[in-house]
Amino acid sequence: MTQQPATTTPLSQEMQDCVQACMTCHGVCEETMSSCLQMGGPAQMPIMRAVIDCAELTRMCADMMMRRSPLSADMCAMCARACDMCAEACMSMPDDAQMMRCAEACRRCADMCRSMSTAMM
């Protein structure tokens, strides 16, 4: 059984940066959801699903890293996948500034989470 690490030591700078990237991505995804809802239409549903998944996973990933969950590495890998999917979905609307902002935040978060997932193993 994996032992829960002590929480008295501060998070590494790399982990703090990843938590911040997750929280930034979460916020941008929430804003993008609102933008998608205003646009409406059935064509938005695949994008909405990707954005909702990404918003939920980035928040959960940040939470798990901050509490030093032994599942953090696995969560970071899953979060990177969700961010990649969201970025790809947002890229389907290249003329929408909010979608491009979301895609960029997702790409940055995916890169950082991928690095963290291997660093923590």
mmCIF file with all atom_site columns, C-alpha atoms in Angstrom:
data_model
loop_
_atom_site.group_PDB
_atom_site.id
_atom_site.type_symbol
_atom_site.label_atom_id
_atom_site.label_alt_id
_atom_site.label_comp_id
_atom_site.label_asym_id
_atom_site.label_entity_id
_atom_site.label_seq_id
_atom_site.pdbx_PDB_ins_code
_atom_site.Cartn_x
_atom_site.Cartn_y
_atom_site.Cartn_z
_atom_site.occupancy
_atom_site.B_iso_or_equiv
_atom_site.pdbx_formal_charge
_atom_site.auth_seq_id
_atom_site.auth_comp_id
_atom_site.auth_asym_id
_atom_site.auth_atom_id
_atom_site.pdbx_PDB_model_num
ATOM 1   C CA . MET A 1 1   ? 0.000   0.000  0.000   1.00 0.00 ? 1   MET A CA 1
ATOM 2   C CA . THR A 1 2   ? 1.317   3.460  -0.908  1.00 0.00 ? 2   THR A CA 1
ATOM 3   C CA . GLN A 1 3   ? 2.046   5.672  2.073   1.00 0.00 ? 3   GLN A CA 1
ATOM 4   C CA . GLN A 1 4   ? 0.580   9.192  2.085   1.00 0.00 ? 4   GLN A CA 1
ATOM 5   C CA . PRO A 1 5   ? 3.540   11.649 2.213   1.00 0.00 ? 5   PRO A CA 1
ATOM 6   C CA . ALA A 1 6   ? 3.745   14.165 5.033   1.00 0.00 ? 6   ALA A CA 1
ATOM 7   C CA . THR A 1 7   ? 2.143   17.489 4.122   1.00 0.00 ? 7   THR A CA 1
ATOM 8   C CA . THR A 1 8   ? 4.541   19.675 6.090   1.00 0.00 ? 8   THR A CA 1
ATOM 9   C CA . THR A 1 9   ? 7.006   20.062 3.223   1.00 0.00 ? 9   THR A CA 1
ATOM 10  C CA . PRO A 1 10  ? 6.078   22.712 0.666   1.00 0.00 ? 10  PRO A CA 1
ATOM 11  C CA . LEU A 1 11  ? 5.175   21.735 -2.890  1.00 0.00 ? 11  LEU A CA 1
ATOM 12  C CA . SER A 1 12  ? 8.066   21.817 -5.329  1.00 0.00 ? 12  SER A CA 1
ATOM 13  C CA . GLN A 1 13  ? 8.159   24.787 -7.703  1.00 0.00 ? 13  GLN A CA 1
ATOM 14  C CA . GLU A 1 14  ? 7.345   22.445 -10.598 1.00 0.00 ? 14  GLU A CA 1
ATOM 15  C CA . MET A 1 15  ? 4.283   21.148 -8.749  1.00 0.00 ? 15  MET A CA 1
ATOM 16  C CA . GLN A 1 16  ? 3.178   24.688 -7.794  1.00 0.00 ? 16  GLN A CA 1
ATOM 17  C CA . ASP A 1 17  ? 3.479   25.719 -11.445 1.00 0.00 ? 17  ASP A CA 1
ATOM 18  C CA . CYS A 1 18  ? 1.433   22.703 -12.521 1.00 0.00 ? 18  CYS A CA 1
ATOM 19  C CA . VAL A 1 19  ? -1.268  23.444 -9.925  1.00 0.00 ? 19  VAL A CA 1
ATOM 20  C CA . GLN A 1 20  ? -1.407  27.037 -11.204 1.00 0.00 ? 20  GLN A CA 1
ATOM 21  C CA . ALA A 1 21  ? -1.646  25.864 -14.835 1.00 0.00 ? 21  ALA A CA 1
ATOM 22  C CA . CYS A 1 22  ? -4.502  23.533 -13.846 1.00 0.00 ? 22  CYS A CA 1
ATOM 23  C CA . MET A 1 23  ? -6.376  26.298 -12.037 1.00 0.00 ? 23  MET A CA 1
ATOM 24  C CA . THR A 1 24  ? -5.866  28.740 -14.914 1.00 0.00 ? 24  THR A CA 1
ATOM 25  C CA . CYS A 1 25  ? -7.083  26.128 -17.383 1.00 0.00 ? 25  CYS A CA 1
ATOM 26  C CA . HIS A 1 26  ? -10.082 25.363 -15.164 1.00 0.00 ? 26  HIS A CA 1
ATOM 27  C CA . GLY A 1 27  ? -11.064 29.044 -15.110 1.00 0.00 ? 27  GLY A CA 1
ATOM 28  C CA . VAL A 1 28  ? -10.685 29.470 -18.865 1.00 0.00 ? 28  VAL A CA 1
ATOM 29  C CA . CYS A 1 29  ? -12.745 26.300 -19.448 1.00 0.00 ? 29  CYS A CA 1
ATOM 30  C CA . GLU A 1 30  ? -15.512 27.662 -17.205 1.00 0.00 ? 30  GLU A CA 1
ATOM 31  C CA . GLU A 1 31  ? -15.532 30.902 -19.231 1.00 0.00 ? 31  GLU A CA 1
ATOM 32  C CA . THR A 1 32  ? -15.568 28.879 -22.455 1.00 0.00 ? 32  THR A CA 1
ATOM 33  C CA . MET A 1 33  ? -18.574 26.863 -21.248 1.00 0.00 ? 33  MET A CA 1
ATOM 34  C CA . SER A 1 34  ? -20.463 30.110 -20.796 1.00 0.00 ? 34  SER A CA 1
ATOM 35  C CA . SER A 1 35  ? -19.429 31.216 -24.288 1.00 0.00 ? 35  SER A CA 1
ATOM 36  C CA . CYS A 1 36  ? -20.583 27.876 -25.783 1.00 0.00 ? 36  CYS A CA 1
ATOM 37  C CA . LEU A 1 37  ? -23.930 28.137 -24.020 1.00 0.00 ? 37  LEU A CA 1
ATOM 38  C CA . GLN A 1 38  ? -24.468 31.603 -25.476 1.00 0.00 ? 38  GLN A CA 1
ATOM 39  C CA . MET A 1 39  ? -23.699 30.306 -28.991 1.00 0.00 ? 39  MET A CA 1
ATOM 40  C CA . GLY A 1 40  ? -26.045 27.366 -28.603 1.00 0.00 ? 40  GLY A CA 1
ATOM 41  C CA . GLY A 1 41  ? -26.738 24.784 -31.257 1.00 0.00 ? 41  GLY A CA 1
ATOM 42  C CA . PRO A 1 42  ? -26.184 21.029 -31.410 1.00 0.00 ? 42  PRO A CA 1
ATOM 43  C CA . ALA A 1 43  ? -22.782 21.492 -33.084 1.00 0.00 ? 43  ALA A CA 1
ATOM 44  C CA . GLN A 1 44  ? -21.477 22.834 -29.762 1.00 0.00 ? 44  GLN A CA 1
ATOM 45  C CA . MET A 1 45  ? -22.196 19.600 -27.843 1.00 0.00 ? 45  MET A CA 1
ATOM 46  C CA . PRO A 1 46  ? -18.907 17.775 -28.632 1.00 0.00 ? 46  PRO A CA 1
ATOM 47  C CA . ILE A 1 47  ? -16.974 20.917 -27.696 1.00 0.00 ? 47  ILE A CA 1
ATOM 48  C CA . MET A 1 48  ? -19.030 21.369 -24.525 1.00 0.00 ? 48  MET A CA 1
ATOM 49  C CA . ARG A 1 49  ? -18.352 17.784 -23.434 1.00 0.00 ? 49  ARG A CA 1
ATOM 50  C CA . ALA A 1 50  ? -14.609 18.248 -23.896 1.00 0.00 ? 50  ALA A CA 1
ATOM 51  C CA . VAL A 1 51  ? -14.635 21.607 -22.083 1.00 0.00 ? 51  VAL A CA 1
ATOM 52  C CA . ILE A 1 52  ? -16.678 20.247 -19.156 1.00 0.00 ? 52  ILE A CA 1
ATOM 53  C CA . ASP A 1 53  ? -14.422 17.186 -18.805 1.00 0.00 ? 53  ASP A CA 1
ATOM 54  C CA . CYS A 1 54  ? -11.352 19.399 -18.900 1.00 0.00 ? 54  CYS A CA 1
ATOM 55  C CA . ALA A 1 55  ? -12.746 21.862 -16.351 1.00 0.00 ? 55  ALA A CA 1
ATOM 56  C CA . GLU A 1 56  ? -13.591 19.071 -13.921 1.00 0.00 ? 56  GLU A CA 1
ATOM 57  C CA . LEU A 1 57  ? -10.319 17.171 -14.322 1.00 0.00 ? 57  LEU A CA 1
ATOM 58  C CA . THR A 1 58  ? -8.064  20.219 -14.045 1.00 0.00 ? 58  THR A CA 1
ATOM 59  C CA . ARG A 1 59  ? -9.725  21.258 -10.775 1.00 0.00 ? 59  ARG A CA 1
ATOM 60  C CA . MET A 1 60  ? -9.512  17.734 -9.399  1.00 0.00 ? 60  MET A CA 1
ATOM 61  C CA . CYS A 1 61  ? -5.901  17.365 -10.513 1.00 0.00 ? 61  CYS A CA 1
ATOM 62  C CA . ALA A 1 62  ? -4.876  20.591 -8.758  1.00 0.00 ? 62  ALA A CA 1
ATOM 63  C CA . ASP A 1 63  ? -6.710  19.495 -5.604  1.00 0.00 ? 63  ASP A CA 1
ATOM 64  C CA . MET A 1 64  ? -4.989  16.097 -5.601  1.00 0.00 ? 64  MET A CA 1
ATOM 65  C CA . MET A 1 65  ? -1.535  17.594 -6.080  1.00 0.00 ? 65  MET A CA 1
ATOM 66  C CA . MET A 1 66  ? -2.095  20.117 -3.281  1.00 0.00 ? 66  MET A CA 1
ATOM 67  C CA . ARG A 1 67  ? -3.122  17.386 -0.854  1.00 0.00 ? 67  ARG A CA 1
ATOM 68  C CA . ARG A 1 68  ? -0.284  15.170 -2.119  1.00 0.00 ? 68  ARG A CA 1
ATOM 69  C CA . SER A 1 69  ? -2.516  12.280 -3.092  1.00 0.00 ? 69  SER A CA 1
ATOM 70  C CA . PRO A 1 70  ? -0.613  9.116  -4.037  1.00 0.00 ? 70  PRO A CA 1
ATOM 71  C CA . LEU A 1 71  ? -2.822  9.112  -7.155  1.00 0.00 ? 71  LEU A CA 1
ATOM 72  C CA . SER A 1 72  ? -1.501  12.488 -8.345  1.00 0.00 ? 72  SER A CA 1
ATOM 73  C CA . ALA A 1 73  ? 0.731   11.059 -11.076 1.00 0.00 ? 73  ALA A CA 1
ATOM 74  C CA . ASP A 1 74  ? -2.153  9.051  -12.532 1.00 0.00 ? 74  ASP A CA 1
ATOM 75  C CA . MET A 1 75  ? -4.448  12.064 -12.264 1.00 0.00 ? 75  MET A CA 1
ATOM 76  C CA . CYS A 1 76  ? -1.886  14.276 -14.030 1.00 0.00 ? 76  CYS A CA 1
ATOM 77  C CA . ALA A 1 77  ? -1.710  11.787 -16.915 1.00 0.00 ? 77  ALA A CA 1
ATOM 78  C CA . MET A 1 78  ? -5.517  11.714 -17.199 1.00 0.00 ? 78  MET A CA 1
ATOM 79  C CA . CYS A 1 79  ? -5.674  15.506 -16.943 1.00 0.00 ? 79  CYS A CA 1
ATOM 80  C CA . ALA A 1 80  ? -3.158  15.851 -19.785 1.00 0.00 ? 80  ALA A CA 1
ATOM 81  C CA . ARG A 1 81  ? -5.385  13.637 -21.969 1.00 0.00 ? 81  ARG A CA 1
ATOM 82  C CA . ALA A 1 82  ? -8.490  15.700 -21.143 1.00 0.00 ? 82  ALA A CA 1
ATOM 83  C CA . CYS A 1 83  ? -6.602  18.936 -21.877 1.00 0.00 ? 83  CYS A CA 1
ATOM 84  C CA . ASP A 1 84  ? -5.372  17.577 -25.222 1.00 0.00 ? 84  ASP A CA 1
ATOM 85  C CA . MET A 1 85  ? -8.931  16.600 -26.177 1.00 0.00 ? 85  MET A CA 1
ATOM 86  C CA . CYS A 1 86  ? -10.286 19.984 -25.138 1.00 0.00 ? 86  CYS A CA 1
ATOM 87  C CA . ALA A 1 87  ? -7.599  21.879 -27.049 1.00 0.00 ? 87  ALA A CA 1
ATOM 88  C CA . GLU A 1 88  ? -8.376  19.831 -30.158 1.00 0.00 ? 88  GLU A CA 1
ATOM 89  C CA . ALA A 1 89  ? -12.129 20.487 -29.790 1.00 0.00 ? 89  ALA A CA 1
ATOM 90  C CA . CYS A 1 90  ? -11.574 24.213 -29.323 1.00 0.00 ? 90  CYS A CA 1
ATOM 91  C CA . MET A 1 91  ? -9.319  24.327 -32.382 1.00 0.00 ? 91  MET A CA 1
ATOM 92  C CA . SER A 1 92  ? -12.364 23.365 -34.479 1.00 0.00 ? 92  SER A CA 1
ATOM 93  C CA . MET A 1 93  ? -13.445 27.008 -34.095 1.00 0.00 ? 93  MET A CA 1
ATOM 94  C CA . PRO A 1 94  ? -10.263 28.926 -35.029 1.00 0.00 ? 94  PRO A CA 1
ATOM 95  C CA . ASP A 1 95  ? -12.116 32.224 -35.581 1.00 0.00 ? 95  ASP A CA 1
ATOM 96  C CA . ASP A 1 96  ? -13.422 32.319 -31.990 1.00 0.00 ? 96  ASP A CA 1
ATOM 97  C CA . ALA A 1 97  ? -11.041 34.177 -29.663 1.00 0.00 ? 97  ALA A CA 1
ATOM 98  C CA . GLN A 1 98  ? -12.366 32.461 -26.514 1.00 0.00 ? 98  GLN A CA 1
ATOM 99  C CA . MET A 1 99  ? -11.907 29.018 -28.076 1.00 0.00 ? 99  MET A CA 1
ATOM 100 C CA . MET A 1 100 ? -8.328  29.872 -29.023 1.00 0.00 ? 100 MET A CA 1
ATOM 101 C CA . ARG A 1 101 ? -7.652  31.164 -25.504 1.00 0.00 ? 101 ARG A CA 1
ATOM 102 C CA . CYS A 1 102 ? -9.033  27.903 -24.114 1.00 0.00 ? 102 CYS A CA 1
ATOM 103 C CA . ALA A 1 103 ? -6.970  25.780 -26.515 1.00 0.00 ? 103 ALA A CA 1
ATOM 104 C CA . GLU A 1 104 ? -3.804  27.617 -25.470 1.00 0.00 ? 104 GLU A CA 1
ATOM 105 C CA . ALA A 1 105 ? -4.501  27.206 -21.725 1.00 0.00 ? 105 ALA A CA 1
ATOM 106 C CA . CYS A 1 106 ? -5.275  23.529 -22.308 1.00 0.00 ? 106 CYS A CA 1
ATOM 107 C CA . ARG A 1 107 ? -2.053  22.925 -24.247 1.00 0.00 ? 107 ARG A CA 1
ATOM 108 C CA . ARG A 1 108 ? 0.046   24.556 -21.528 1.00 0.00 ? 108 ARG A CA 1
ATOM 109 C CA . CYS A 1 109 ? -1.697  22.569 -18.809 1.00 0.00 ? 109 CYS A CA 1
ATOM 110 C CA . ALA A 1 110 ? -1.378  19.311 -20.780 1.00 0.00 ? 110 ALA A CA 1
ATOM 111 C CA . ASP A 1 111 ? 2.371   19.827 -21.186 1.00 0.00 ? 111 ASP A CA 1
ATOM 112 C CA . MET A 1 112 ? 2.868   20.565 -17.483 1.00 0.00 ? 112 MET A CA 1
ATOM 113 C CA . CYS A 1 113 ? 0.672   17.665 -16.350 1.00 0.00 ? 113 CYS A CA 1
ATOM 114 C CA . ARG A 1 114 ? 2.490   15.253 -18.676 1.00 0.00 ? 114 ARG A CA 1
ATOM 115 C CA . SER A 1 115 ? 5.803   16.346 -17.134 1.00 0.00 ? 115 SER A CA 1
ATOM 116 C CA . MET A 1 116 ? 4.436   15.982 -13.598 1.00 0.00 ? 116 MET A CA 1
ATOM 117 C CA . SER A 1 117 ? 2.973   12.541 -14.279 1.00 0.00 ? 117 SER A CA 1
ATOM 118 C CA . THR A 1 118 ? 6.405   11.167 -15.143 1.00 0.00 ? 118 THR A CA 1
ATOM 119 C CA . ALA A 1 119 ? 8.267   13.199 -12.483 1.00 0.00 ? 119 ALA A CA 1
ATOM 120 C CA . MET A 1 120 ? 6.094   11.795 -9.680  1.00 0.00 ? 120 MET A CA 1
ATOM 121 C CA . MET A 1 121 ? 6.403   8.121  -10.690 1.00 0.00 ? 121 MET A CA 1
#
